[in-house]
Tab-separated table of C-alpha atoms in Angstrom:
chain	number	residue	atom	x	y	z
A	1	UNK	CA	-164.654	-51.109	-29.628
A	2	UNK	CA	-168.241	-50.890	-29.593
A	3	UNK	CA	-168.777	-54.544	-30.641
A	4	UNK	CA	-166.141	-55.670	-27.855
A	5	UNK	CA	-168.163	-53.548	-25.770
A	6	UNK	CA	-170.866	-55.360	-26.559
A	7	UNK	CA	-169.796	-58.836	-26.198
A	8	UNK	CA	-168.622	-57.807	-22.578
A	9	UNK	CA	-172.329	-56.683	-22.144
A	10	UNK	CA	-173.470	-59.871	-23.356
A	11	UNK	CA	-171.338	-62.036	-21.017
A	12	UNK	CA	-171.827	-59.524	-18.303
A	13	UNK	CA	-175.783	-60.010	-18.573
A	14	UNK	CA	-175.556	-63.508	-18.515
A	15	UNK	CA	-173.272	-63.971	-15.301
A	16	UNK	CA	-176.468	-61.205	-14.040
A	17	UNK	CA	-179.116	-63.149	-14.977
A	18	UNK	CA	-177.668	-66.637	-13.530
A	19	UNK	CA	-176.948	-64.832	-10.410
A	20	UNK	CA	-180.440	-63.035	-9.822
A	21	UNK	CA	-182.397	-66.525	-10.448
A	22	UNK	CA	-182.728	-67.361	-6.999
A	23	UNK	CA	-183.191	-63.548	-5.535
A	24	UNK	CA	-185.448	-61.463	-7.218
A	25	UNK	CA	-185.569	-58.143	-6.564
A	26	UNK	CA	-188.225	-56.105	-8.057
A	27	UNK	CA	-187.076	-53.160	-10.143
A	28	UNK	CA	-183.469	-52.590	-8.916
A	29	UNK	CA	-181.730	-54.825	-11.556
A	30	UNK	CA	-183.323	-55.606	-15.028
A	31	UNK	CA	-182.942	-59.099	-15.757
A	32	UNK	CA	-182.721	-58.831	-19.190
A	33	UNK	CA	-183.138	-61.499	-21.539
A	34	UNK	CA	-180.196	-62.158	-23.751
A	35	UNK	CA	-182.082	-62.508	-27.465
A	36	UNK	CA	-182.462	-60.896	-30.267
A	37	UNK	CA	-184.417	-58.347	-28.968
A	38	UNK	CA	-182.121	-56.900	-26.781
A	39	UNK	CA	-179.475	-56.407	-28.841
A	40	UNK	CA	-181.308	-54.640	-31.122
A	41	UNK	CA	-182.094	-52.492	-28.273
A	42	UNK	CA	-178.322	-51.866	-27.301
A	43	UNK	CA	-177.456	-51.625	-31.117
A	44	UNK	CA	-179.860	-48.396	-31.137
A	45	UNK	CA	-179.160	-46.711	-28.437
A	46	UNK	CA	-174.950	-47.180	-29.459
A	47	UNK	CA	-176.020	-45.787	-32.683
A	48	UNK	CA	-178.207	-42.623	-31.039
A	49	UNK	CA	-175.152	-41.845	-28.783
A	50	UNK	CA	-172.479	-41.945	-31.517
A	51	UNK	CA	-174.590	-39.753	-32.965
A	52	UNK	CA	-174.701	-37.419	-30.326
A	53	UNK	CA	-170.932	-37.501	-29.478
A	54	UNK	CA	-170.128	-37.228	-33.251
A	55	UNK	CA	-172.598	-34.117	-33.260
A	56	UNK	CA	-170.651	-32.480	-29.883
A	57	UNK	CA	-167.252	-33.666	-31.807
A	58	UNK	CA	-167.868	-31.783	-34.913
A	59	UNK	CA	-169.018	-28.871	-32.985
A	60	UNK	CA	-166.059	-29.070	-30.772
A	61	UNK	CA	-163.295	-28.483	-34.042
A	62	UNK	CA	-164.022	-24.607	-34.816
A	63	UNK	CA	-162.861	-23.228	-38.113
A	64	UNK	CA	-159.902	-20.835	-37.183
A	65	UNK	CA	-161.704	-17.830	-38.599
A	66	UNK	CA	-161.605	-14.565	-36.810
A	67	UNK	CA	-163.986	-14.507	-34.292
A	68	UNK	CA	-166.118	-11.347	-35.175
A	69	UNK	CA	-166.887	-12.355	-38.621
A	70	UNK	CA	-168.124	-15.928	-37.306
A	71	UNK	CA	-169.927	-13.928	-34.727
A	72	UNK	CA	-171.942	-11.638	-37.123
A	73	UNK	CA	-172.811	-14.483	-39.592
A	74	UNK	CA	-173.886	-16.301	-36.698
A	75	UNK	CA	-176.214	-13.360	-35.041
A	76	UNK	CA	-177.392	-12.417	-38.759
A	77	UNK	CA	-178.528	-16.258	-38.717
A	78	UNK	CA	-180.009	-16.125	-35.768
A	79	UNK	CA	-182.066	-13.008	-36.750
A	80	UNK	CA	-183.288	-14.658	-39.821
A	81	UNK	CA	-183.895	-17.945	-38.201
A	82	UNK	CA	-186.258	-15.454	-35.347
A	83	UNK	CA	-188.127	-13.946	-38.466
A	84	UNK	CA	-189.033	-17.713	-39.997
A	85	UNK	CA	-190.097	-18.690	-36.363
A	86	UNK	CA	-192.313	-15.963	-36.273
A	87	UNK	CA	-193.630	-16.043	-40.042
A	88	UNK	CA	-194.437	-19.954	-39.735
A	89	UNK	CA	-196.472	-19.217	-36.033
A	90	UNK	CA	-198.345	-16.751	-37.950
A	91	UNK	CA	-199.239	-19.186	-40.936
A	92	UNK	CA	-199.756	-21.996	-38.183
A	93	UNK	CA	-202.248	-19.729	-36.551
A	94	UNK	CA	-203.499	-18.856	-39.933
A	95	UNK	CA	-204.043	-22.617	-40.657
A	96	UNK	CA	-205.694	-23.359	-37.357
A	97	UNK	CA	-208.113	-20.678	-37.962
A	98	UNK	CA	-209.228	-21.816	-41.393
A	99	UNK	CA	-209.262	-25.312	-39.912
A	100	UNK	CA	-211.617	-24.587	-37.267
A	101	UNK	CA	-213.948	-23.264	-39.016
A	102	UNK	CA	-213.786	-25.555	-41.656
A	103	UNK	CA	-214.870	-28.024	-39.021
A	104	UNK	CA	-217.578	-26.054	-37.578
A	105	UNK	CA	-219.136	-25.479	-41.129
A	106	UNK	CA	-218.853	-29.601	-41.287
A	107	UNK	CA	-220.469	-30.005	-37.959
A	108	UNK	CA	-223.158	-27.683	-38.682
A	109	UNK	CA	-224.044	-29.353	-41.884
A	110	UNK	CA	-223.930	-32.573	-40.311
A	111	UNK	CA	-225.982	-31.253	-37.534
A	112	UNK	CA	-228.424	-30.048	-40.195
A	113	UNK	CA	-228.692	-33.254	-42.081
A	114	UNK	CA	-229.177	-35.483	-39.161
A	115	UNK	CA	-232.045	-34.297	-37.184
A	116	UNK	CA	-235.104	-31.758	-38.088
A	117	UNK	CA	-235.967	-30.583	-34.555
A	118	UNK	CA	-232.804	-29.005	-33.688
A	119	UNK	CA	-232.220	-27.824	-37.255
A	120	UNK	CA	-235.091	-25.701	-36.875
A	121	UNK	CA	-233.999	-23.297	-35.063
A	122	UNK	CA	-229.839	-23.532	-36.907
A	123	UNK	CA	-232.021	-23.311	-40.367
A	124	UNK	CA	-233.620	-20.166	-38.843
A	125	UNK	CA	-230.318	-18.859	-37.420
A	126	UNK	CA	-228.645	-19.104	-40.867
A	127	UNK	CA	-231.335	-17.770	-42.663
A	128	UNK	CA	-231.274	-14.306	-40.169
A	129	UNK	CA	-227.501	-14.515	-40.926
A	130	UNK	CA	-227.677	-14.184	-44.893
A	131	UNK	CA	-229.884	-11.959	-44.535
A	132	UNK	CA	-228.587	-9.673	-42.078
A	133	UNK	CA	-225.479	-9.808	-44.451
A	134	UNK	CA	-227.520	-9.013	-47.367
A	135	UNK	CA	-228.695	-6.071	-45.833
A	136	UNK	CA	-225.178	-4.850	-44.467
A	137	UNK	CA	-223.852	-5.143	-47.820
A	138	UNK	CA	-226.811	-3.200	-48.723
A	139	UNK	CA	-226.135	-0.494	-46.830
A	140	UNK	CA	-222.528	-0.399	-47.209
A	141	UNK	CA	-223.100	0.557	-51.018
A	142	UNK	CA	-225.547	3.077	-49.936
A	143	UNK	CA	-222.934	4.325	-47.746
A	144	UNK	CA	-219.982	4.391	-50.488
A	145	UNK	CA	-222.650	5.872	-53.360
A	146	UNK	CA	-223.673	8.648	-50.317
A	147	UNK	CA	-219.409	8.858	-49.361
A	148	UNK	CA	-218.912	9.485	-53.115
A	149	UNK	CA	-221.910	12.496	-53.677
A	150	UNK	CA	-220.600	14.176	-50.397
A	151	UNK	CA	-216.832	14.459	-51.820
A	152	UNK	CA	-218.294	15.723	-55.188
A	153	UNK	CA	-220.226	18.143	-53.490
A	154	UNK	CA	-217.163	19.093	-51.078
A	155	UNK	CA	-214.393	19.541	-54.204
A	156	UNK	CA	-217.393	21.621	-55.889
A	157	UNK	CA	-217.032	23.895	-53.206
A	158	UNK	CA	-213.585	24.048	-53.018
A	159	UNK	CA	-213.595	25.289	-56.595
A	160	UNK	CA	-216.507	27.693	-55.898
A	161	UNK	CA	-214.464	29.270	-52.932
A	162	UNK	CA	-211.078	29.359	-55.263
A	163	UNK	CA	-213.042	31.360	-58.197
A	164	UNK	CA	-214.658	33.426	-55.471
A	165	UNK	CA	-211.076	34.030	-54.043
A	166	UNK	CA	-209.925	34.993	-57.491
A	167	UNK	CA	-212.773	37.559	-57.567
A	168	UNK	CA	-212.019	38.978	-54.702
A	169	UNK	CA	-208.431	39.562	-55.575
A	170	UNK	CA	-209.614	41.064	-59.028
A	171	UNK	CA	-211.840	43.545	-57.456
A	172	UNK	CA	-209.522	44.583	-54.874
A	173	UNK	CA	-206.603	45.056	-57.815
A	174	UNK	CA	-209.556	47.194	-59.549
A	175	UNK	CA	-210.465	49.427	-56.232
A	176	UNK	CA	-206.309	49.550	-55.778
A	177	UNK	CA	-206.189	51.140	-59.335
A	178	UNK	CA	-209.131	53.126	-59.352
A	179	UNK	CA	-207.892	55.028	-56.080
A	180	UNK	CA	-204.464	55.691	-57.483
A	181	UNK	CA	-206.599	57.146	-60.533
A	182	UNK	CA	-208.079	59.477	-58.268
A	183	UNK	CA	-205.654	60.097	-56.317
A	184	UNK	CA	-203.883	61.108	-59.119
A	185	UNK	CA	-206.617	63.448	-60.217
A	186	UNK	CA	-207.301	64.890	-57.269
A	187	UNK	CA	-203.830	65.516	-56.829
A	188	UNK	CA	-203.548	67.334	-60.665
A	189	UNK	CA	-207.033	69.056	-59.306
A	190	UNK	CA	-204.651	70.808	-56.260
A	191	UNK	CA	-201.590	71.737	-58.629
A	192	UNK	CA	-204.607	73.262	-60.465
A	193	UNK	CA	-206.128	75.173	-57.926
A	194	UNK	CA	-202.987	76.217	-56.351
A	195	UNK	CA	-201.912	77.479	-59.476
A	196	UNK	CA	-205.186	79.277	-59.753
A	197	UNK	CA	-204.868	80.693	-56.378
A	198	UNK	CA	-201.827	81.943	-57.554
A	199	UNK	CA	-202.431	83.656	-60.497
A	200	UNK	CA	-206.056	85.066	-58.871
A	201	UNK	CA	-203.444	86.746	-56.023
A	202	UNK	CA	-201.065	87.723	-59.084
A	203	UNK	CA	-203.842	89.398	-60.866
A	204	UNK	CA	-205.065	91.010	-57.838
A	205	UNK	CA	-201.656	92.641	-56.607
A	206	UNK	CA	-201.680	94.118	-60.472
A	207	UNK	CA	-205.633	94.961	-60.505
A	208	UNK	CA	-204.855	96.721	-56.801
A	209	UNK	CA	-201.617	97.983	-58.443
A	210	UNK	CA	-203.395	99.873	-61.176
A	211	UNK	CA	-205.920	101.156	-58.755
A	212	UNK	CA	-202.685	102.935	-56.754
A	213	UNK	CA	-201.389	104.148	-60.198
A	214	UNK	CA	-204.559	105.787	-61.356
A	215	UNK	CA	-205.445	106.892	-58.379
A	216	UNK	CA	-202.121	108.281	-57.406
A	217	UNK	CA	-201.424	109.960	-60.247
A	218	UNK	CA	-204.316	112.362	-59.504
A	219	UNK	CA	-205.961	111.879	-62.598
A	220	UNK	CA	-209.195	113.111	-63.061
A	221	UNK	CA	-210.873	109.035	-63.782
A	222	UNK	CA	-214.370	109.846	-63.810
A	223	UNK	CA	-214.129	112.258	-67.284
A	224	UNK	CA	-212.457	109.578	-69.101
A	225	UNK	CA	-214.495	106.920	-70.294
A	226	UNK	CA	-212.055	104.320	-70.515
A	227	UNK	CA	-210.184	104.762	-67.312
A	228	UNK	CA	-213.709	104.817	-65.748
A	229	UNK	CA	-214.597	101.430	-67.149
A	230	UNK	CA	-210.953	100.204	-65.867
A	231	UNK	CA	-211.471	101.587	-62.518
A	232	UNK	CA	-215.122	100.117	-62.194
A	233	UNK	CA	-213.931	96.831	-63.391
A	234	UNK	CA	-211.372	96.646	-60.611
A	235	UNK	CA	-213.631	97.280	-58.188
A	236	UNK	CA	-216.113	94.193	-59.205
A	237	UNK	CA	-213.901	91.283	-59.202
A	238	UNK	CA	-210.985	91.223	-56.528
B	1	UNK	CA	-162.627	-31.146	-12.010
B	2	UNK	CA	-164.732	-27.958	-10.598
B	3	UNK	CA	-167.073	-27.977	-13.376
B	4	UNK	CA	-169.098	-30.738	-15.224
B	5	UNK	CA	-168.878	-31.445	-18.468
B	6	UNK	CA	-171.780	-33.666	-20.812
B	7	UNK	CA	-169.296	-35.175	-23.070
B	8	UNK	CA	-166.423	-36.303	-21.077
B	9	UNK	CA	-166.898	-39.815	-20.334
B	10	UNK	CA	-168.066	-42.414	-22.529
B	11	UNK	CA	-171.107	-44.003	-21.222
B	12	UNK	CA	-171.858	-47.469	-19.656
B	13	UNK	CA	-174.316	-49.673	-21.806
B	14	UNK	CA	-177.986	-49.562	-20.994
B	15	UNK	CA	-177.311	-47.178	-18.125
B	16	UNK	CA	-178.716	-44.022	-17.322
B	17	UNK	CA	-177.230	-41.499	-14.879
B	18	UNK	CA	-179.291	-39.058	-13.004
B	19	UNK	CA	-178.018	-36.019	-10.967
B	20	UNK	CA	-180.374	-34.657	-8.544
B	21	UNK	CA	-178.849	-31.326	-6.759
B	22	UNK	CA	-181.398	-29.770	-4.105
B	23	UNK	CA	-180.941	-28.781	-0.670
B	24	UNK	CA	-184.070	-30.668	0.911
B	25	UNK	CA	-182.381	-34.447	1.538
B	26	UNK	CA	-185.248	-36.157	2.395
B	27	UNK	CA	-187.391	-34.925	-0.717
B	28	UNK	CA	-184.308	-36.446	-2.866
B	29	UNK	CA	-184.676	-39.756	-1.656
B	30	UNK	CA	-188.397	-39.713	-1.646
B	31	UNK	CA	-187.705	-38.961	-5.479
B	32	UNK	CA	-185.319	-40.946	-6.138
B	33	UNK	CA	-187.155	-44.311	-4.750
B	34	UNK	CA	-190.148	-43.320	-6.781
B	35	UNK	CA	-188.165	-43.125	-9.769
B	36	UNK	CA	-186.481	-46.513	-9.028
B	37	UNK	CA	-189.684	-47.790	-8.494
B	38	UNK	CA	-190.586	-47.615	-12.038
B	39	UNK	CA	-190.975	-49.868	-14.850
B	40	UNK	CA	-187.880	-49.785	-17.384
B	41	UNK	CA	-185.814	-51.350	-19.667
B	42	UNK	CA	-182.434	-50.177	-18.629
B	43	UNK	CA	-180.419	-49.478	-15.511
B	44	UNK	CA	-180.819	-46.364	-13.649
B	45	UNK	CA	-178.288	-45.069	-11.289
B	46	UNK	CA	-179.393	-41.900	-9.440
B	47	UNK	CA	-176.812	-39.185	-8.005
B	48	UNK	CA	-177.728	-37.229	-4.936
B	49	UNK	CA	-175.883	-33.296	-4.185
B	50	UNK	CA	-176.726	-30.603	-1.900
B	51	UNK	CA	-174.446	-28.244	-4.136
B	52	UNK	CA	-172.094	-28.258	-7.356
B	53	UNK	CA	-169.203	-28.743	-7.270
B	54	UNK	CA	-168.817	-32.035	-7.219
B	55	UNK	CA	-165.765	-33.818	-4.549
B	56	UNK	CA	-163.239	-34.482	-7.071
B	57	UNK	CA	-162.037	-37.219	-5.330
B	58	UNK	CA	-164.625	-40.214	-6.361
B	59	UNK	CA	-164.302	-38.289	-10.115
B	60	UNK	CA	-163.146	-41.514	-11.619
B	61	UNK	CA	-166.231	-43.579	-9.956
B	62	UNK	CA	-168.700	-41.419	-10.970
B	63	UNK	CA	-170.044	-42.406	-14.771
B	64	UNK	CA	-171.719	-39.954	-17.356
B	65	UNK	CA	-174.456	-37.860	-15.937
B	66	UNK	CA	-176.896	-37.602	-18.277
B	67	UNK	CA	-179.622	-35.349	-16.822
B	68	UNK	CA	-179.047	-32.662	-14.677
B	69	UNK	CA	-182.168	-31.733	-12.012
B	70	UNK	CA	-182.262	-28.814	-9.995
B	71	UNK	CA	-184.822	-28.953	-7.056
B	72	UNK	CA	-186.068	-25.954	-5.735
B	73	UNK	CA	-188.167	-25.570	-2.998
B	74	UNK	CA	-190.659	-22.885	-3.427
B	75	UNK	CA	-191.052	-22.117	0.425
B	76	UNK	CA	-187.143	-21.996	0.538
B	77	UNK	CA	-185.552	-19.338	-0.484
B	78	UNK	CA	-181.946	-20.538	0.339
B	79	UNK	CA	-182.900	-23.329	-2.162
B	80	UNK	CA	-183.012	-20.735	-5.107
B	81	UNK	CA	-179.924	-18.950	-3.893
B	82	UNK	CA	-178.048	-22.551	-3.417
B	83	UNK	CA	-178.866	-23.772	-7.374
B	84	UNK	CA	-178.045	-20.142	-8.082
B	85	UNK	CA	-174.302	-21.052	-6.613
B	86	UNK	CA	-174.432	-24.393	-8.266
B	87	UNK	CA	-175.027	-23.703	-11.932
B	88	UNK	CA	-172.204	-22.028	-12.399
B	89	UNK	CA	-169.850	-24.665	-11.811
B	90	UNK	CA	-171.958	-26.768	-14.750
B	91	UNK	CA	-170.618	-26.559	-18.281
B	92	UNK	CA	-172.134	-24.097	-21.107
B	93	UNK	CA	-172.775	-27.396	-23.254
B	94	UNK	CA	-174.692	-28.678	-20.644
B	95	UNK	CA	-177.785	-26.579	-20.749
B	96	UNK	CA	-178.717	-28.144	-24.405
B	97	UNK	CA	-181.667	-30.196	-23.301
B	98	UNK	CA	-179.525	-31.961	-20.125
B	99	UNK	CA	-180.781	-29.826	-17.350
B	100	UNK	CA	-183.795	-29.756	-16.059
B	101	UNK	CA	-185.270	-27.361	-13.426
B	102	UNK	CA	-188.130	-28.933	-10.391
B	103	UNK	CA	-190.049	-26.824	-8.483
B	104	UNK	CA	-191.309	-28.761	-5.896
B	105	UNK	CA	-193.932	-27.737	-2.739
B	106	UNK	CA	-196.157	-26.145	-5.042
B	107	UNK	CA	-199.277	-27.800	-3.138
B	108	UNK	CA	-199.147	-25.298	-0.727
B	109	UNK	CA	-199.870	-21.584	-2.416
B	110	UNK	CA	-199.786	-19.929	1.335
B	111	UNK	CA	-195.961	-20.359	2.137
B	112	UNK	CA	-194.832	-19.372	-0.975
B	113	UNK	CA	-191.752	-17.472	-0.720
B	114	UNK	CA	-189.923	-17.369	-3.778
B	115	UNK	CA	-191.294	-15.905	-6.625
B	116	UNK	CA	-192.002	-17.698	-9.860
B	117	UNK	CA	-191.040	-15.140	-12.051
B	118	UNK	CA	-187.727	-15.143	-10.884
B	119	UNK	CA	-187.415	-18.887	-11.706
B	120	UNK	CA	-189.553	-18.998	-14.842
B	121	UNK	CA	-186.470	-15.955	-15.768
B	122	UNK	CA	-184.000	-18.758	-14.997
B	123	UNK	CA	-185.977	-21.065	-17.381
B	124	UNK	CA	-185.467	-18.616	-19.903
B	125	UNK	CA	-181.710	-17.763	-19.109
B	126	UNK	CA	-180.567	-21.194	-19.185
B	127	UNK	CA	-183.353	-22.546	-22.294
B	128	UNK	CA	-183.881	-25.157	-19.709
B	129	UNK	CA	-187.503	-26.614	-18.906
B	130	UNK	CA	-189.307	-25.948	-15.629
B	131	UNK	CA	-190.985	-28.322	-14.024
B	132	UNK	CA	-193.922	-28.104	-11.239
B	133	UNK	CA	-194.538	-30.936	-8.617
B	134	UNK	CA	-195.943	-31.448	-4.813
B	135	UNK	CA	-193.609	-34.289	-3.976
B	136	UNK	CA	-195.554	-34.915	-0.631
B	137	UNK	CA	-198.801	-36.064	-2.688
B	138	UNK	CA	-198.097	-40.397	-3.926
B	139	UNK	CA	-199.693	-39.708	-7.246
B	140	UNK	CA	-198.176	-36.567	-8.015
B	141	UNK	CA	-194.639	-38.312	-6.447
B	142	UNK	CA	-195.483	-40.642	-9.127
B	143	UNK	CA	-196.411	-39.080	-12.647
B	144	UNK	CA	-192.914	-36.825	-12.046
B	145	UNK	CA	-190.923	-39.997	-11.444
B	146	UNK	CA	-192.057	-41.082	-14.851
B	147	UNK	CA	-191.250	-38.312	-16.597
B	148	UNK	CA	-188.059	-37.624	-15.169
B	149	UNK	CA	-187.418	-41.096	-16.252
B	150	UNK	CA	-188.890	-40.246	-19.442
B	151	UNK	CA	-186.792	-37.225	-19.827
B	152	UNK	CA	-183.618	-39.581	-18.557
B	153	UNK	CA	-183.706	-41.854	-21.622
B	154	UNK	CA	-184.213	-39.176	-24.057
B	155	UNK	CA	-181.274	-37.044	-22.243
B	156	UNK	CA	-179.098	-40.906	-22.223
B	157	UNK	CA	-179.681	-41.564	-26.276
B	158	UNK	CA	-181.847	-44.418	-25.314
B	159	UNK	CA	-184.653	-43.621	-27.665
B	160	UNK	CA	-183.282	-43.248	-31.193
B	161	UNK	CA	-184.666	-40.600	-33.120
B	162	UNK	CA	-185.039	-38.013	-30.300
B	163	UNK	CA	-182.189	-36.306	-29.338
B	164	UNK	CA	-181.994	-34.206	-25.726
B	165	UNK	CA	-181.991	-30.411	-27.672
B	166	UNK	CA	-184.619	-31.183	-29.806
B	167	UNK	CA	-187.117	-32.324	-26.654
B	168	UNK	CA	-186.115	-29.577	-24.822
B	169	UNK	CA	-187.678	-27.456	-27.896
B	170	UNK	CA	-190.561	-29.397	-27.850
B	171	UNK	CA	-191.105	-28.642	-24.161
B	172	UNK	CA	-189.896	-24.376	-24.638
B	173	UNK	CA	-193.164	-22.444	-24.731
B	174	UNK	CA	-194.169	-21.334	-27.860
B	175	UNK	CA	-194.457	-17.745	-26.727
């Protein structure tokens, strides 16, 4: 069809070009040359549409799947094909980076090389550079040695405060046992005295007791000697 | 048929169909002579609409449109509203690299009544470049002509190797 098509294109162009030899408009027709070249033009752009309608055509024909399965795989495509867009930007940009200052490097050499007034002050500028970065990297060792001796010195004293908290505990334990201690004595001290309260007041009810016996019984103390030293005795320590 | 379809038709040799759908008449033919003014190798025929859809009645005259272009007149805002109406009686299929979106009147900042994000948001919606041109300026009349044209032959199959849905990727922002 496409070759018949073709041929009628062919004819077509020539009855167009005998008829357009005595008018000539400019730009509303093409007068087109019937050779070689033109139908090599024609052939392609057949062969780009075919393409194109075979393309729509194959889309066209779905598989008769269910529709929510197609769906997902489709989405979970579409996800993954969003992830490699953004992991190849980020290489691009990664690439363009590097690039660039590839060339700068290669147009600062250059720069160097060619001329000695200019490279003057560039020479200079790189020279403050290096050293500048010797000296940061200088002083960002000092910096880690200093970062190191300050976290020594800070788990130092975290153990110093944990065996001084251990202390502490011990000695409180120790005051906590040496009040129960007395506590406990002084407590045994007051069953003690009570009980010697008691037994004073006991022995003074019988001491006062005897005195109301001898004396109440009218007996003549004072010619005895022993009921004298009783009495006399009683009378010292109540 | 209310709504237009890419594939439907088989197309004419060396022919190129442009559809150019935009309230403002006399803009259209400015366009439209500018394009036809240019320097190419096949034949161009150029469509003018106010709206979609289509009278169904010349259906059978009318060949394969290839590109679709929406004008829209930045200091009109029934323009917007209009290609609004239009696009939906255009097929899903359509909007893979065959539909193209002008902005024209863009040379004058001060009457500006439509906003941009609100078409740049219909650039996105429908994956569909956007376009910026001052249609009363010759040059700038000019340098769109061409690549509308340019954007014609890719849309047509005319240039082998580049299909319409890949350009239109080329020309998506890489944001």
């Amino acid at each position: 069809m496409a070759a018949r098509e073709l041929a009628a294109a062919v004819a077509a162009a020539q009855q167009q070009r005998e008829k357009d030899k005595d008018k000539d408009k400019d730009g509303d027709q093409v007068v087109a040359a019937v050779d070689g070249l033109y139908l090599l033009r024609l052939r392609e752009q057949i062969k780009q549409q075919f393409l194109e309608y075979s393309a729509v055509a194959d889309a066209g024909t779905p598989a008769a799947a269910d529709d929510a399965a197609r769906e997902m795989s489709v989405l979970n495509a579409i996800e993954d094909c969003k992830k490699d867009i953004e992991k190849e930007k980020a290489s691009f940009w990664n690439k363009t980076l590097a690039l660039q200052r590839i060339q700068l490097m290669a147009a600062v050499r250059d720069q160097m090389k060619l001329n000695d007034n200019d490279s003057q002050l560039l020479l200079k500028t790189l020279q403050d550079i290096v050293r500048l970065s010797q000296a940061v990297v200088a002083y960002q060792q000092q910096a880690r040695v200093k970062e190191q001796k300050v976290t020594d010195i800070k788990r130092q004293r975290l153990l110093l405060k944990e065996v001084g908290r251990q202390k502490l505990m011990q000695i409180h334990d120790m005051n906590k046992l040496k009040e129960e201690q007395t506590t406990g004595k002084m407590k045994m001290l007051e069953e003690m005295h009570n009980d010697y309260k008691k037994e004073k007041n006991l022995t003074t009810v019988i001491q006062n007791l005897f005195q109301a016996i001898i004396i109440g019984s009218r007996v003549n103390w004072a010619e005895d000697p022993y009921l004298k030293a009783i009495v006399l005795q009683l009378e010292k320590n109540i | 048929m209310a709504v237009l379809r890419p594939f439907d038709k088989l197309p004419v040799l060396n022919t190129a169909s442009l559809l150019l759908v935009g309230s403002d008449q006399r803009l259209q033919q400015e366009l439209a002579q500018a394009i036809v003014k240019e320097k190419k190798s096949s034949n161009i025929s150029i469509h003018l609409a106010t709206s979609l859809p289509l009278s169904s009645e010349r259906d059978h005259l009318r060949p394969r449109i290839d590109l679709i272009v929406f004008m829209i007149d930045i200091k009109n805002k029934y323009s917007l509203k209009n290609v609004k109406a239009s696009l939906a009686h255009v097929a899903a299929s359509f909007f893979l690299g065959k539909v193209c979106f002008l902005v024209t009147g863009v040379g004058r900042v001060n009457y500006c009544s439509v906003e941009i994000n609100s078409i740049w948001k219909l650039g996105e919606v429908y994956c569909s470049p956007v376009l910026f041109c001052e249609l009363e300026l010759e040059g700038i009349r000019v340098a769109t002509a061409q690549r509308l044209l340019r954007m014609l032959q890719i849309c047509a199959g005319h240039v082998p190797g580049v299909s319409a849905l890949s350009f239109s990727f080329l020309l998506r922002s890489s944001n």
